[in-house]
Short mmCIF file of C-alpha atoms in Angstrom, two decimals:
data_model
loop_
_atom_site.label_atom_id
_atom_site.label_comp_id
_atom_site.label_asym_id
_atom_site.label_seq_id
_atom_site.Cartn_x
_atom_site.Cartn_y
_atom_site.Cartn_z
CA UNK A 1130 13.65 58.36 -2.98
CA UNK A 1131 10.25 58.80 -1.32
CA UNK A 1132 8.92 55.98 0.83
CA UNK A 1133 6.06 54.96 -1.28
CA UNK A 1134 9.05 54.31 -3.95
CA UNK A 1135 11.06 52.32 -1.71
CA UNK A 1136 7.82 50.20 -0.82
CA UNK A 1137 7.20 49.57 -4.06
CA UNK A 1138 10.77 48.51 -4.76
CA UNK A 1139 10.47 46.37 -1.77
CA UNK A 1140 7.47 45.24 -3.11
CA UNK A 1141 9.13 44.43 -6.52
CA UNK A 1142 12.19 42.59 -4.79
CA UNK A 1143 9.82 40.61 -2.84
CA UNK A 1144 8.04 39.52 -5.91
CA UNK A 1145 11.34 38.36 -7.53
CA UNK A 1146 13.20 36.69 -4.73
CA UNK A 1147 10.49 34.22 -3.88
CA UNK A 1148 11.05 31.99 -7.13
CA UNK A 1149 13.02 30.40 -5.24
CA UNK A 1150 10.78 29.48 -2.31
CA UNK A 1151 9.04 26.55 -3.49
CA UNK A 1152 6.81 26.38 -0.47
CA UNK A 1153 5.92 28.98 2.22
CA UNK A 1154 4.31 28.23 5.27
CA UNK A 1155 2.96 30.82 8.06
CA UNK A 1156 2.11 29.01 11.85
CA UNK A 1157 1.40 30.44 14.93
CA UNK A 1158 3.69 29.24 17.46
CA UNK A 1159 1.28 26.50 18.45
CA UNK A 1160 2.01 24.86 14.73
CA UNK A 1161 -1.75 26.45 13.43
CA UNK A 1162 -1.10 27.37 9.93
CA UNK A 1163 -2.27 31.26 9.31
CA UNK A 1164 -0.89 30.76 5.34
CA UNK A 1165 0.51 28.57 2.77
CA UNK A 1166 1.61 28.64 -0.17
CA UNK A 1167 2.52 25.17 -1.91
CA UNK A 1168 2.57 23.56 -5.22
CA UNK A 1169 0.72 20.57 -4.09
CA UNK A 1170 -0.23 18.98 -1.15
CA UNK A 1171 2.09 16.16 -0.02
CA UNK A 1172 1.81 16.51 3.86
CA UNK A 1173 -1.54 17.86 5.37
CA UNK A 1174 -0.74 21.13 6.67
CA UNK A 1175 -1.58 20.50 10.16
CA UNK A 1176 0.34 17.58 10.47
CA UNK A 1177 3.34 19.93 9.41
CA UNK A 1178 2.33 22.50 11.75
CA UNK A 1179 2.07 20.41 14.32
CA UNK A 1180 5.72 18.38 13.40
CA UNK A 1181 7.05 22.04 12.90
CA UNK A 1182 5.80 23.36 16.49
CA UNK A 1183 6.86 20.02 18.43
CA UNK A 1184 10.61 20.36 16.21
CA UNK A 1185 10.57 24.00 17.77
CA UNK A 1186 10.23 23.28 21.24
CA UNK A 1187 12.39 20.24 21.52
CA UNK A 1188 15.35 22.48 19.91
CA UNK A 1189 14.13 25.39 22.29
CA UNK A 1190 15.11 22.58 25.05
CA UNK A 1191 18.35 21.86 23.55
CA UNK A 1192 19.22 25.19 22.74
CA UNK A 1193 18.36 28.88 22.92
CA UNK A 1194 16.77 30.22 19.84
CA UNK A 1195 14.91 27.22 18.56
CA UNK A 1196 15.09 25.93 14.93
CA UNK A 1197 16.46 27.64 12.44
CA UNK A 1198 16.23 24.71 9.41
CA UNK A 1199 16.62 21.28 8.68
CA UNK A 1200 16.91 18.94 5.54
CA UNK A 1201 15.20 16.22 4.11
CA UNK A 1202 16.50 14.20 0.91
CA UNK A 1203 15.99 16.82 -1.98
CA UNK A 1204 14.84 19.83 0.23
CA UNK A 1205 16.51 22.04 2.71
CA UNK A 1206 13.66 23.85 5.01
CA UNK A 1207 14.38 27.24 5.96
CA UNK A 1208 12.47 28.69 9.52
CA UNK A 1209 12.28 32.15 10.25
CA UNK A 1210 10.46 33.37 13.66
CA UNK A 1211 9.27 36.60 13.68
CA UNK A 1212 6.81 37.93 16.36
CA UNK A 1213 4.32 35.21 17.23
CA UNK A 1214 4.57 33.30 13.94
CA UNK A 1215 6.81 31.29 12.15
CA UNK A 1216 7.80 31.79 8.43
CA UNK A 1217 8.83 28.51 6.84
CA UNK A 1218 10.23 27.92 3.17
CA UNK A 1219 10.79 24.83 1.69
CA UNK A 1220 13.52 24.82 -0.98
CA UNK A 1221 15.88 23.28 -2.98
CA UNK A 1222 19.35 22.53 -1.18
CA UNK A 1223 21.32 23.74 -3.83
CA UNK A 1224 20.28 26.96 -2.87
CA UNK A 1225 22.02 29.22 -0.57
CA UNK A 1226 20.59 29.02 3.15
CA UNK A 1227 21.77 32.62 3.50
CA UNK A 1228 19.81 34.05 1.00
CA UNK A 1229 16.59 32.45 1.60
CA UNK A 1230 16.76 33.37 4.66
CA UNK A 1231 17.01 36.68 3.46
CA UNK A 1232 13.76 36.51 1.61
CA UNK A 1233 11.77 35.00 4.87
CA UNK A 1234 12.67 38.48 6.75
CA UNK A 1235 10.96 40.65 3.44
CA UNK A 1236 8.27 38.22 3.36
CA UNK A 1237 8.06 38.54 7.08
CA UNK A 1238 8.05 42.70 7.21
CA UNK A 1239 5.61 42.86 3.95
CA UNK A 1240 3.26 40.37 6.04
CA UNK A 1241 3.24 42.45 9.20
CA UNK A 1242 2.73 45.27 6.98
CA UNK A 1243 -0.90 43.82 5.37
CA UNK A 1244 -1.34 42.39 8.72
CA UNK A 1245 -0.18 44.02 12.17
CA UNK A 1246 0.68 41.89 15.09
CA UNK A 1247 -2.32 43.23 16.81
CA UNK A 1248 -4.03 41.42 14.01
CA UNK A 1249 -3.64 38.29 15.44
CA UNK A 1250 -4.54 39.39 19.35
CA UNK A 1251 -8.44 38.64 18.53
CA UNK A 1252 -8.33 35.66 16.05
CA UNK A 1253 -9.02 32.04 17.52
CA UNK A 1254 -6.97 30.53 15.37
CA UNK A 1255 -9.99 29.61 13.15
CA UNK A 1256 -9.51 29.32 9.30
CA UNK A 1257 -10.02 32.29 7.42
CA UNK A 1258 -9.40 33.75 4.27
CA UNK A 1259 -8.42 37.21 5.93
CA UNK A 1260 -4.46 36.00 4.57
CA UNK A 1261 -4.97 35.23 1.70
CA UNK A 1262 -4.34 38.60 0.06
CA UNK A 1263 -0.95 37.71 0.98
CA UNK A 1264 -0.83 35.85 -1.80
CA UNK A 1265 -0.50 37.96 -4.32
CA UNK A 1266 2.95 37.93 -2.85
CA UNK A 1267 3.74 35.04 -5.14
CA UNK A 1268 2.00 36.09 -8.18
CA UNK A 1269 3.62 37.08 -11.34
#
C-alpha cells in the first residue's frame, strides 16, 4: 500500500469516526480557541477556553499530566494535548472514552498535517480563518 493510499484511508477513517464527536474544540494552551466545531452555541467559546485552560492548570497542580476529561449531566468531555494545543470533544457518555480518545489523536495528526507546529510560532493568537479548512474534516 503506497502512502498516498494509506493517507487517504486515514483520511476516510477520520471522516467516519468523528460522528461521534458532537463538538470539537482546538485551544492553545492559554484557552485561545484556534477551531471549533459545534452544533450550536451554548457557551461562548472563550469562556470555555478560558474554563478549559484554568481546569488544565489546576489538575497540572494536582497531578502530572493535566486533564484528561470530565463529565457534565448528559456529556462526557474528552481532552487530548498534543504539541501546544489542546483537542477537546464533547460527547455523549454512553460512548466509550477509549475510543474517542482514539479519534482526538487522528484528528490531532491530520491537523498537524494541514497545519505544522511551526504554523503556530508566528500567529498572535488573532482570529483567523487560516483553520478553517480543517473543517472539511467533519463534512460528509
Amino acid at each position: 500500500m503506497s502512502n498516498d493510499q494509506i493517507k487517504i484511508n486515514c483520511f476516510i477513517v477520520s471522516l467516519k469516526l468523528t460522528k461521534s464527536i458532537k463538538d470539537l474544540w482546538i485551544l492553545s494552551e492559554n484557552g485561545i480557541v484556534v477551531f471549533q466545531h459545534i452544533e450550536s452555541e451554548e457557551i461562548s467559546s472563550d469562556l470555555f477556553g478560558a474554563m478549559i485552560s484554568a481546569l488544565n492548570t489546576y489538575a497540572e497542580i494536582l497531578s502530572e499530566g493535566g486533564i484528561s476529561s470530565f463529565n457534565l449531566k448528559e456529556y462526557q468531555f474528552i481532552v487530548k494535548k498534543k504539541g501546544s494545543l489542546f483537542f477537546i470533544a464533547k460527547t455523549s457518555k454512553k460512548l466509550d472514552a477509549k475510543k474517542i480518545r482514539k479519534e482526538l489523536k487522528i484528528l490531532a495528526e491530520k491537523f498537524f498535517e494541514m497545519f505544522p507546529e511551526q504554523t503556530f510560532n508566528h500567529w498572535n493568537g488573532g482570529v483567523t480563518s487560516m483553520f478553517s479548512k480543517f473543517k472539511q474534516e467533519f463534512e460528509d
